[in-house]
PDB file of C-alpha atoms in Angstrom:
ATOM      1  CA  MET A 112     153.084 116.457 127.814  1.00 48.00           C
ATOM      2  CA  ARG A 113     155.164 119.523 128.545  1.00 50.00           C
ATOM      3  CA  PHE A 114     154.539 122.484 126.322  1.00 51.00           C
ATOM      4  CA  ALA A 115     156.223 125.871 125.922  1.00 51.00           C
ATOM      5  CA  PHE A 116     159.773 126.571 126.957  1.00 53.00           C
ATOM      6  CA  LEU A 117     158.580 129.572 128.922  1.00 50.00           C
ATOM      7  CA  GLY A 118     161.890 130.078 130.697  1.00 52.00           C
ATOM      8  CA  ASN A 119     163.283 132.089 127.785  1.00 49.00           C
ATOM      9  CA  LEU A 120     160.231 134.370 127.652  1.00 50.00           C
ATOM     10  CA  GLN A 121     160.613 135.807 131.134  1.00 51.00           C
ATOM     11  CA  GLY A 122     163.665 137.840 130.244  1.00 52.00           C
ATOM     12  CA  ASN A 123     163.820 140.702 127.801  1.00 55.00           C
ATOM     13  CA  PRO A 124     160.606 140.780 125.706  1.00 54.00           C
ATOM     14  CA  GLU A 125     162.524 142.097 122.681  1.00 52.00           C
ATOM     15  CA  GLN A 126     164.265 138.716 122.436  1.00 77.00           C
ATOM     16  CA  VAL A 127     160.976 136.957 121.733  1.00 83.00           C
ATOM     17  CA  THR A 128     160.513 136.454 118.008  1.00 84.00           C
ATOM     18  CA  GLU A 129     157.257 136.469 116.104  1.00 89.00           C
ATOM     19  CA  GLU A 130     157.837 132.774 115.369  1.00 90.00           C
ATOM     20  CA  GLU A 131     158.013 132.017 119.113  1.00 91.00           C
ATOM     21  CA  ILE A 132     154.725 133.828 119.695  1.00 92.00           C
ATOM     22  CA  THR A 133     153.164 131.797 116.870  1.00 93.00           C
ATOM     23  CA  LEU A 134     154.486 128.548 118.375  1.00 94.00           C
ATOM     24  CA  ILE A 135     153.119 129.460 121.802  1.00 94.00           C
ATOM     25  CA  THR A 136     149.750 130.266 120.246  1.00 95.00           C
ATOM     26  CA  ILE A 137     149.747 126.869 118.552  1.00 96.00           C
ATOM     27  CA  GLN A 138     150.623 125.249 121.886  1.00 95.00           C
ATOM     28  CA  LEU A 139     147.730 127.029 123.573  1.00 96.00           C
ATOM     29  CA  VAL A 140     145.260 125.795 120.957  1.00 97.00           C
ATOM     30  CA  VAL A 141     146.690 122.257 121.184  1.00 97.00           C
ATOM     31  CA  ALA A 142     146.397 122.328 124.993  1.00 96.00           C
ATOM     32  CA  ILE A 143     142.732 123.335 124.777  1.00 97.00           C
ATOM     33  CA  ILE A 144     142.005 120.586 122.262  1.00 97.00           C
ATOM     34  CA  PHE A 145     143.855 118.081 124.485  1.00 96.00           C
ATOM     35  CA  ILE A 146     141.503 119.066 127.305  1.00 97.00           C
ATOM     36  CA  LEU A 147     138.519 118.424 125.031  1.00 97.00           C
ATOM     37  CA  THR A 148     139.844 115.013 123.943  1.00 96.00           C
ATOM     38  CA  THR A 149     140.462 114.077 127.571  1.00 96.00           C
ATOM     39  CA  THR A 150     136.898 115.116 128.402  1.00 97.00           C
ATOM     40  CA  LEU A 151     135.625 112.966 125.543  1.00 96.00           C
ATOM     41  CA  SER A 152     137.709 110.023 126.823  1.00 95.00           C
ATOM     42  CA  THR A 153     136.160 110.540 130.256  1.00 96.00           C
ATOM     43  CA  ILE A 154     132.657 110.483 128.768  1.00 96.00           C
ATOM     44  CA  LEU A 155     133.491 107.256 126.904  1.00 95.00           C
ATOM     45  CA  THR A 156     134.818 105.726 130.127  1.00 94.00           C
ATOM     46  CA  TYR A 157     131.615 106.735 131.919  1.00 96.00           C
ATOM     47  CA  ASP A 158     129.638 105.134 129.081  1.00 96.00           C
ATOM     48  CA  LEU A 159     131.629 101.947 129.612  1.00 93.00           C
ATOM     49  CA  TYR A 160     130.950 102.138 133.355  1.00 95.00           C
ATOM     50  CA  ARG A 161     127.234 102.355 132.649  1.00 95.00           C
ATOM     51  CA  LYS A 162     127.452  99.334 130.332  1.00 93.00           C
ATOM     52  CA  LYS A 163     129.356  97.281 132.924  1.00 93.00           C
ATOM     53  CA  THR A 164     126.892  98.151 135.696  1.00 94.00           C
ATOM     54  CA  GLY A 165     123.858  97.250 133.583  1.00 94.00           C
ATOM     55  CA  GLN A 166     122.634 100.830 133.208  1.00 96.00           C
ATOM     56  CA  GLN A 167     121.440 102.436 130.006  1.00 96.00           C
ATOM     57  CA  PRO A 168     124.605 103.451 128.085  1.00 95.00           C
ATOM     58  CA  LEU A 169     125.073 106.894 126.597  1.00 95.00           C
ATOM     59  CA  PHE A 170     126.096 105.503 123.199  1.00 94.00           C
ATOM     60  CA  SER A 171     125.604 102.345 121.215  1.00 92.00           C
ATOM     61  CA  ASP A 172     128.688 100.149 120.968  1.00 90.00           C
ATOM     62  CA  LEU A 173     129.209 101.126 117.332  1.00 90.00           C
ATOM     63  CA  THR A 174     128.877 104.852 118.057  1.00 93.00           C
ATOM     64  CA  ALA A 175     131.232 104.634 121.042  1.00 93.00           C
ATOM     65  CA  ASP A 176     133.793 102.802 118.892  1.00 92.00           C
ATOM     66  CA  HIS A 177     133.610 105.441 116.158  1.00 93.00           C
ATOM     67  CA  ILE A 178     133.921 108.279 118.674  1.00 94.00           C
ATOM     68  CA  ASP A 179     136.915 106.518 120.253  1.00 94.00           C
ATOM     69  CA  VAL A 180     138.693 106.071 116.915  1.00 94.00           C
ATOM     70  CA  ASP A 181     138.050 109.697 115.946  1.00 95.00           C
ATOM     71  CA  ASN A 182     139.253 110.876 119.358  1.00 96.00           C
ATOM     72  CA  HIS A 183     142.473 108.866 119.032  1.00 95.00           C
ATOM     73  CA  ALA A 184     142.996 110.243 115.517  1.00 96.00           C
ATOM     74  CA  ILE A 185     142.690 113.801 116.856  1.00 97.00           C
ATOM     75  CA  ILE A 186     145.151 113.006 119.653  1.00 96.00           C
ATOM     76  CA  LEU A 187     147.586 111.594 117.109  1.00 96.00           C
ATOM     77  CA  ALA A 188     147.295 114.756 115.007  1.00 97.00           C
ATOM     78  CA  LEU A 189     147.911 116.905 118.091  1.00 97.00           C
ATOM     79  CA  ILE A 190     151.044 114.936 118.923  1.00 97.00           C
ATOM     80  CA  LEU A 191     152.319 115.475 115.382  1.00 97.00           C
ATOM     81  CA  ILE A 192     151.676 119.206 115.737  1.00 97.00           C
ATOM     82  CA  MET A 193     153.605 119.231 119.010  1.00 96.00           C
ATOM     83  CA  LEU A 194     156.494 117.429 117.313  1.00 96.00           C
ATOM     84  CA  PHE A 195     156.549 120.176 114.685  1.00 96.00           C
ATOM     85  CA  VAL A 196     156.455 122.867 117.392  1.00 96.00           C
ATOM     86  CA  ASN A 197     159.244 121.278 119.421  1.00 95.00           C
ATOM     87  CA  MET A 198     161.448 120.837 116.359  1.00 94.00           C
ATOM     88  CA  ASN A 199     160.958 124.523 115.577  1.00 94.00           C
ATOM     89  CA  TYR A 200     162.038 125.420 119.114  1.00 92.00           C
ATOM     90  CA  VAL A 201     165.307 123.573 118.498  1.00 93.00           C
ATOM     91  CA  ASP A 202     165.882 125.651 115.366  1.00 92.00           C
ATOM     92  CA  ILE A 203     165.032 128.909 117.161  1.00 91.00           C
ATOM     93  CA  PHE A 204     167.352 128.159 120.067  1.00 89.00           C
ATOM     94  CA  GLU A 205     170.173 127.164 117.700  1.00 90.00           C
ATOM     95  CA  ALA A 206     169.733 130.426 115.772  1.00 88.00           C
ATOM     96  CA  LYS A 207     169.924 132.367 119.050  1.00 86.00           C
ATOM     97  CA  GLY A 208     173.038 130.455 120.096  1.00 87.00           C
ATOM     98  CA  LYS A 209     171.276 128.997 123.148  1.00 89.00           C
ATOM     99  CA  ASP A 210     171.694 125.545 124.646  1.00 89.00           C
ATOM    100  CA  THR A 211     169.408 123.126 122.800  1.00 87.00           C
ATOM    101  CA  THR A 212     169.846 120.121 125.084  1.00 90.00           C
ATOM    102  CA  ASN A 213     166.452 120.450 126.770  1.00 92.00           C
ATOM    103  CA  SER A 214     164.632 121.252 123.544  1.00 90.00           C
ATOM    104  CA  LYS A 215     166.176 118.206 121.849  1.00 93.00           C
ATOM    105  CA  LEU A 216     165.109 116.062 124.791  1.00 94.00           C
ATOM    106  CA  GLN A 217     161.597 117.473 124.398  1.00 94.00           C
ATOM    107  CA  VAL A 218     161.623 116.369 120.760  1.00 94.00           C
ATOM    108  CA  LEU A 219     162.644 112.883 121.922  1.00 96.00           C
ATOM    109  CA  VAL A 220     159.797 112.817 124.454  1.00 96.00           C
ATOM    110  CA  THR A 221     157.356 113.867 121.742  1.00 95.00           C
ATOM    111  CA  VAL A 222     158.617 111.112 119.414  1.00 96.00           C
ATOM    112  CA  ILE A 223     158.118 108.547 122.192  1.00 96.00           C
ATOM    113  CA  THR A 224     154.625 109.957 122.810  1.00 95.00           C
ATOM    114  CA  LEU A 225     153.959 109.709 119.069  1.00 95.00           C
ATOM    115  CA  ILE A 226     154.867 106.021 119.136  1.00 96.00           C
ATOM    116  CA  ALA A 227     152.471 105.483 122.058  1.00 95.00           C
ATOM    117  CA  GLY A 228     149.801 107.451 120.201  1.00 94.00           C
ATOM    118  CA  ILE A 229     150.195 105.335 117.072  1.00 95.00           C
ATOM    119  CA  ILE A 230     149.877 102.140 119.103  1.00 95.00           C
ATOM    120  CA  SER A 231     146.846 103.495 120.962  1.00 92.00           C
ATOM    121  CA  PHE A 232     145.195 104.554 117.694  1.00 93.00           C
ATOM    122  CA  TYR A 233     145.886 101.127 116.172  1.00 93.00           C
ATOM    123  CA  ILE A 234     144.303  99.363 119.160  1.00 91.00           C
ATOM    124  CA  SER A 235     141.276 101.651 119.017  1.00 90.00           C
ATOM    125  CA  TYR A 236     140.916 101.120 115.269  1.00 89.00           C
ATOM    126  CA  GLN A 237     141.198  97.333 115.619  1.00 89.00           C
ATOM    127  CA  GLN A 238     138.583  97.248 118.386  1.00 84.00           C
ATOM    128  CA  ALA A 239     136.130  99.258 116.301  1.00 82.00           C
ATOM    129  CA  SER A 240     136.061  96.522 113.664  1.00 71.00           C
ATOM    130  CA  LYS A 241     135.027  93.701 116.000  1.00 69.00           C
ATOM    131  CA  PRO A 242     132.130  93.075 118.377  1.00 64.00           C
ATOM    132  CA  PHE A 243     132.213  94.792 121.759  1.00 55.00           C
ATOM    133  CA  ASP A 244     133.948  92.821 124.508  1.00 57.00           C
ATOM    134  CA  PHE A 245     134.678  94.149 127.994  1.00 52.00           C
ATOM    135  CA  SER A 246     138.074  92.409 127.957  1.00 52.00           C
ATOM    136  CA  ASP A 247     139.188  94.563 125.026  1.00 52.00           C
ATOM    137  CA  VAL A 248     138.664  97.949 126.664  1.00 53.00           C
ATOM    138  CA  ALA A 249     141.338 100.413 125.540  1.00 54.00           C
ATOM    139  CA  ASN A 250     143.092 102.807 127.855  1.00 54.00           C
ATOM    140  CA  PRO A 251     141.788 106.256 126.857  1.00 51.00           C
ATOM    141  CA  GLU A 252     145.014 108.025 127.865  1.00 52.00           C
ATOM    142  CA  VAL A 253     148.042 108.336 125.623  1.00 51.00           C
TER     143      VAL A 253
END
């Protein structure tokens, strides 16, 4: 997922509004949390690897399912935050009289990502309510 529209920040610093700085700060926090959720997905994938190779898993099936659902819920919340941020960028660029084509496309990309995130969360939630089966392994990436 692409984040800040940093191209407009490399010009005159007086043109940067307080709202833009706030949005960039939000993006930074979201990026860090995305890294943490990706790390958690990697740990869950390693746990699955251990289960498939007959080694002692890191988590019980129930615990791994609950962690996976919670992780997908966090990812979904982060995508919603990014949708909010990108919609605000459109408003800022319109107010400044700048071209909003790219920022509107970024909103579209975020909406498509949101749809994928909802589907991924649904799959994760459905899998958590049934017995573990290796054929039902969810893709940890959104």
